[in-house]
C-alpha cells in the first residue's frame, strides 16, 4: 500500500510538472515570455532537476532582461545535462 501511495504522489507530481511545462512551451513559442516564465517556475516546483525546463526558464529570463537570474537557470541546466551547451 505504501508503494502504491508513493507511486500516486510521484505520478501526480509528474503530471503537474508536465502540465506547467507544456503550457510554458506554448507560451514561449508565442513569445509570451513573462507568462512562459511563470509556467516554467511552477513546473520547477514539481521537478527542479529538469534540465530543459531550467534552460527554457533561463531563456525566458534573458528575454525579460533578467540576466543574473538567467545565469542561475543556465547553471542548473548545465549541472543536470551538459548537452545543452555542447559545441555544434
N, CA and C atoms as an extended XYZ file, in Angstrom:
264
Properties=species:S:1:pos:R:3:atomname:S:1:resname:S:1:resid:I:1 pbc="F F F"
N         0.840       -1.201        0.000 N   UNK     1
C         0.000        0.000        0.000 CA  UNK     1
C         0.877        1.254        0.000 C   UNK     1
N         1.931        1.235        0.783 N   UNK     2
C         2.828        2.401        0.863 CA  UNK     2
C         3.431        2.693       -0.509 C   UNK     2
N         3.882        1.663       -1.206 N   UNK     3
C         4.462        1.867       -2.539 CA  UNK     3
C         3.438        2.428       -3.510 C   UNK     3
N         2.191        1.961       -3.420 N   UNK     4
C         1.138        2.492       -4.286 CA  UNK     4
C         0.916        3.977       -4.030 C   UNK     4
N         0.926        4.354       -2.767 N   UNK     5
C         0.750        5.772       -2.412 CA  UNK     5
C         1.919        6.591       -2.946 C   UNK     5
N         3.139        6.082       -2.779 N   UNK     6
C         4.320        6.790       -3.289 CA  UNK     6
C         4.243        6.947       -4.804 C   UNK     6
N         3.816        5.902       -5.496 N   UNK     7
C         3.688        5.973       -6.949 CA  UNK     7
C         2.629        6.978       -7.375 C   UNK     7
N         1.525        7.044       -6.647 N   UNK     8
C         0.474        8.001       -6.964 CA  UNK     8
C         0.975        9.427       -6.760 C   UNK     8
N         1.688        9.676       -5.671 N   UNK     9
C         2.229       11.008       -5.405 CA  UNK     9
C         3.236       11.371       -6.485 C   UNK     9
N         4.097       10.433       -6.826 N   UNK    10
C         5.084       10.680       -7.868 CA  UNK    10
C         4.403       10.987       -9.192 C   UNK    10
N         3.376       10.215       -9.525 N   UNK    11
C         2.652       10.429      -10.780 CA  UNK    11
C         1.969       11.786      -10.798 C   UNK    11
N         1.386       12.179       -9.681 N   UNK    12
C         0.709       13.474       -9.612 CA  UNK    12
C         1.716       14.614       -9.746 C   UNK    12
N         2.864       14.478       -9.102 N   UNK    13
C         3.910       15.497       -9.250 CA  UNK    13
C         4.350       15.598      -10.707 C   UNK    13
N         4.533       14.459      -11.345 N   UNK    14
C         4.955       14.458      -12.750 CA  UNK    14
C         3.894       15.110      -13.634 C   UNK    14
N         2.638       14.771      -13.401 N   UNK    15
C         1.560       15.349      -14.204 CA  UNK    15
C         1.466       16.854      -14.011 C   UNK    15
N         1.652       17.316      -12.776 N   UNK    16
C         1.646       18.755      -12.517 CA  UNK    16
C         2.827       19.429      -13.205 C   UNK    16
N         3.991       18.803      -13.113 N   UNK    17
C         5.162       19.338      -13.810 CA  UNK    17
C         4.870       19.444      -15.305 C   UNK    17
N         4.396       18.359      -15.877 N   UNK    18
C         4.162       18.295      -17.314 CA  UNK    18
C         3.149       19.340      -17.772 C   UNK    18
N         2.089       19.507      -17.008 N   UNK    19
C         1.053       20.485      -17.342 CA  UNK    19
C         1.656       21.890      -17.440 C   UNK    19
N         2.433       22.276      -16.440 N   UNK    20
C         3.017       23.622      -16.428 CA  UNK    20
C         4.120       23.769      -17.471 C   UNK    20
N         4.926       22.724      -17.641 N   UNK    21
C         5.996       22.798      -18.627 CA  UNK    21
C         5.429       22.934      -20.041 C   UNK    21
N         4.444       22.125      -20.363 N   UNK    22
C         3.854       22.189      -21.703 CA  UNK    22
C         3.174       23.529      -21.956 C   UNK    22
N         2.529       24.081      -20.946 N   UNK    23
C         1.922       25.402      -21.088 CA  UNK    23
C         3.010       26.460      -21.294 C   UNK    23
N         4.107       26.326      -20.560 N   UNK    24
C         5.236       27.231      -20.744 CA  UNK    24
C         5.785       27.166      -22.160 C   UNK    24
N         5.868       25.957      -22.709 N   UNK    25
C         6.362       25.783      -24.077 CA  UNK    25
C         5.454       26.489      -25.084 C   UNK    25
N         4.153       26.341      -24.898 N   UNK    26
C         3.202       27.004      -25.807 CA  UNK    26
C         3.362       28.518      -25.742 C   UNK    26
N         3.444       29.038      -24.529 N   UNK    27
C         3.563       30.479      -24.341 CA  UNK    27
C         4.899       31.004      -24.869 C   UNK    27
N         5.959       30.225      -24.673 N   UNK    28
C         7.277       30.617      -25.177 CA  UNK    28
C         7.241       30.711      -26.703 C   UNK    28
N         6.624       29.727      -27.332 N   UNK    29
C         6.510       29.724      -28.799 CA  UNK    29
C         5.722       30.923      -29.312 C   UNK    29
N         4.800       31.407      -28.492 N   UNK    30
C         4.012       32.589      -28.857 CA  UNK    30
C         4.717       33.895      -28.465 C   UNK    30
N         5.943       33.760      -27.946 N   UNK    31
C         6.765       34.884      -27.493 CA  UNK    31
C         6.096       35.648      -26.340 C   UNK    31
N         5.353       34.919      -25.533 N   UNK    32
C         4.771       35.485      -24.313 CA  UNK    32
C         5.677       35.065      -23.158 C   UNK    32
N         6.834       35.715      -23.114 N   UNK    33
C         7.914       35.276      -22.240 CA  UNK    33
C         7.595       35.426      -20.753 C   UNK    33
N         6.879       36.467      -20.391 N   UNK    34
C         6.526       36.657      -18.986 CA  UNK    34
C         5.625       35.527      -18.493 C   UNK    34
N         4.642       35.165      -19.294 N   UNK    35
C         3.741       34.063      -18.930 CA  UNK    35
C         4.472       32.726      -18.961 C   UNK    35
N         5.337       32.542      -19.940 N   UNK    36
C         6.129       31.306      -20.013 CA  UNK    36
C         7.026       31.184      -18.781 C   UNK    36
N         7.644       32.291      -18.402 N   UNK    37
C         8.491       32.336      -17.212 CA  UNK    37
C         7.718       31.829      -15.992 C   UNK    37
N         6.489       32.301      -15.824 N   UNK    38
C         5.676       31.879      -14.683 CA  UNK    38
C         5.335       30.398      -14.748 C   UNK    38
N         5.028       29.897      -15.932 N   UNK    39
C         4.716       28.471      -16.070 CA  UNK    39
C         5.937       27.600      -15.804 C   UNK    39
N         7.089       28.019      -16.313 N   UNK    40
C         8.319       27.259      -16.028 CA  UNK    40
C         8.619       27.275      -14.533 C   UNK    40
N         8.362       28.408      -13.890 N   UNK    41
C         8.567       28.495      -12.436 CA  UNK    41
C         7.695       27.491      -11.707 C   UNK    41
N         6.433       27.402      -12.110 N   UNK    42
C         5.520       26.427      -11.497 CA  UNK    42
C         5.995       25.001      -11.760 C   UNK    42
N         6.410       24.723      -12.973 N   UNK    43
C         6.879       23.373      -13.316 CA  UNK    43
C         8.076       22.979      -12.460 C   UNK    43
N         8.989       23.918      -12.260 N   UNK    44
C        10.194       23.612      -11.491 CA  UNK    44
C         9.893       23.342      -10.019 C   UNK    44
N         8.752       23.777       -9.532 N   UNK    45
C         8.353       23.439       -8.158 CA  UNK    45
C         8.135       21.934       -8.022 C   UNK    45
N         7.749       21.301       -9.117 N   UNK    46
C         7.468       19.863       -9.097 CA  UNK    46
C         8.666       19.029       -9.535 C   UNK    46
N         9.589       19.614      -10.293 N   UNK    47
C        10.789       18.898      -10.731 CA  UNK    47
C        11.895       19.913      -11.015 C   UNK    47
N        12.568       20.343       -9.980 N   UNK    48
C        13.612       21.356      -10.099 CA  UNK    48
C        14.853       20.870      -10.822 C   UNK    48
N        14.962       19.552      -11.021 N   UNK    49
C        16.153       18.987      -11.661 CA  UNK    49
C        15.948       18.740      -13.155 C   UNK    49
N        14.879       19.248      -13.725 N   UNK    50
C        14.612       19.021      -15.147 CA  UNK    50
C        15.463       19.989      -15.968 C   UNK    50
N        16.457       19.483      -16.711 N   UNK    51
C        17.396       20.381      -17.400 CA  UNK    51
C        16.748       21.268      -18.464 C   UNK    51
N        15.841       20.721      -19.248 N   UNK    52
C        15.240       21.529      -20.310 CA  UNK    52
C        14.383       22.653      -19.732 C   UNK    52
N        13.673       22.374      -18.677 N   UNK    53
C        12.845       23.404      -18.054 CA  UNK    53
C        13.722       24.511      -17.475 C   UNK    53
N        14.820       24.144      -16.834 N   UNK    54
C        15.761       25.147      -16.330 CA  UNK    54
C        16.327       25.985      -17.472 C   UNK    54
N        16.688       25.336      -18.551 N   UNK    55
C        17.246       26.027      -19.719 CA  UNK    55
C        16.227       27.001      -20.317 C   UNK    55
N        14.995       26.532      -20.490 N   UNK    56
C        13.965       27.383      -21.085 CA  UNK    56
C        13.611       28.546      -20.158 C   UNK    56
N        13.623       28.316      -18.849 N   UNK    57
C        13.377       29.428      -17.925 CA  UNK    57
C        14.518       30.433      -18.028 C   UNK    57
N        15.748       29.949      -18.216 N   UNK    58
C        16.876       30.845      -18.434 CA  UNK    58
C        16.694       31.687      -19.676 C   UNK    58
N        16.218       31.071      -20.752 N   UNK    59
C        15.964       31.824      -21.989 CA  UNK    59
C        14.871       32.870      -21.767 C   UNK    59
N        13.818       32.479      -21.060 N   UNK    60
C        12.745       33.438      -20.763 CA  UNK    60
C        13.283       34.600      -19.934 C   UNK    60
N        14.169       34.289      -18.991 N   UNK    61
C        14.792       35.352      -18.177 CA  UNK    61
C        15.547       36.334      -19.073 C   UNK    61
N        16.294       35.819      -20.036 N   UNK    62
C        17.037       36.704      -20.936 CA  UNK    62
C        16.089       37.615      -21.707 C   UNK    62
N        14.995       37.051      -22.194 N   UNK    63
C        14.009       37.845      -22.934 CA  UNK    63
C        13.380       38.923      -22.055 C   UNK    63
N        13.343       38.670      -20.751 N   UNK    64
C        12.764       39.619      -19.798 CA  UNK    64
C        13.829       40.516      -19.166 C   UNK    64
N        15.030       40.459      -19.719 N   UNK    65
C        16.165       41.256      -19.255 CA  UNK    65
C        16.511       40.980      -17.787 C   UNK    65
N        16.477       39.710      -17.430 N   UNK    66
C        16.855       39.244      -16.096 CA  UNK    66
C        18.104       38.370      -16.227 C   UNK    66
N        19.186       38.993      -16.667 N   UNK    67
C        20.400       38.242      -16.999 CA  UNK    67
C        20.986       37.507      -15.799 C   UNK    67
N        20.981       38.139      -14.639 N   UNK    68
C        21.550       37.477      -13.457 CA  UNK    68
C        20.736       36.244      -13.072 C   UNK    68
N        19.430       36.340      -13.176 N   UNK    69
C        18.579       35.194      -12.870 CA  UNK    69
C        18.747       34.106      -13.933 C   UNK    69
N        18.899       34.518      -15.183 N   UNK    70
C        19.105       33.551      -16.269 CA  UNK    70
C        20.331       32.695      -15.991 C   UNK    70
N        21.363       33.312      -15.478 N   UNK    71
C        22.604       32.591      -15.181 CA  UNK    71
C        22.362       31.440      -14.208 C   UNK    71
N        21.501       31.661      -13.247 N   UNK    72
C        21.178       30.614      -12.265 CA  UNK    72
C        20.554       29.406      -12.963 C   UNK    72
N        19.606       29.666      -13.861 N   UNK    73
C        18.892       28.562      -14.510 CA  UNK    73
C        19.742       27.882      -15.577 C   UNK    73
N        20.595       28.635      -16.245 N   UNK    74
C        21.537       28.006      -17.176 CA  UNK    74
C        22.520       27.120      -16.409 C   UNK    74
N        22.947       27.577      -15.241 N   UNK    75
C        23.849       26.763      -14.411 CA  UNK    75
C        23.177       25.470      -13.977 C   UNK    75
N        21.898       25.557      -13.623 N   UNK    76
C        21.162       24.351      -13.229 CA  UNK    76
C        21.011       23.406      -14.418 C   UNK    76
N        20.688       23.949      -15.577 N   UNK    77
C        20.560       23.109      -16.772 CA  UNK    77
C        21.883       22.410      -17.059 C   UNK    77
N        22.970       23.147      -16.954 N   UNK    78
C        24.301       22.585      -17.200 CA  UNK    78
C        24.618       21.495      -16.177 C   UNK    78
N        24.254       21.745      -14.935 N   UNK    79
C        24.511       20.772      -13.860 CA  UNK    79
C        23.819       19.435      -14.154 C   UNK    79
N        22.589       19.500      -14.660 N   UNK    80
C        21.809       18.284      -14.875 CA  UNK    80
C        22.000       17.662      -16.250 C   UNK    80
N        22.435       18.460      -17.229 N   UNK    81
C        22.648       17.915      -18.574 CA  UNK    81
C        23.508       18.884      -19.380 C   UNK    81
N        24.759       18.560      -19.497 N   UNK    82
C        25.713       19.458      -20.171 CA  UNK    82
C        25.478       19.561      -21.676 C   UNK    82
N        24.660       18.695      -22.244 N   UNK    83
C        24.476       18.673      -23.687 CA  UNK    83
C        23.840       19.965      -24.231 C   UNK    83
N        23.158       20.718      -23.378 N   UNK    84
C        22.563       21.979      -23.831 CA  UNK    84
C        23.638       22.979      -24.253 C   UNK    84
N        24.848       22.762      -23.776 N   UNK    85
C        25.909       23.730      -24.037 CA  UNK    85
C        27.055       23.143      -24.847 C   UNK    85
N        26.832       21.986      -25.456 N   UNK    86
C        27.849       21.338      -26.285 CA  UNK    86
C        28.035       22.153      -27.573 C   UNK    86
N        29.248       22.222      -28.016 N   UNK    87
C        29.542       22.952      -29.263 CA  UNK    87
C        28.926       22.215      -30.442 C   UNK    87
N        28.346       22.966      -31.340 N   UNK    88
C        27.709       22.347      -32.513 CA  UNK    88
C        28.740       21.962      -33.542 C   UNK    88
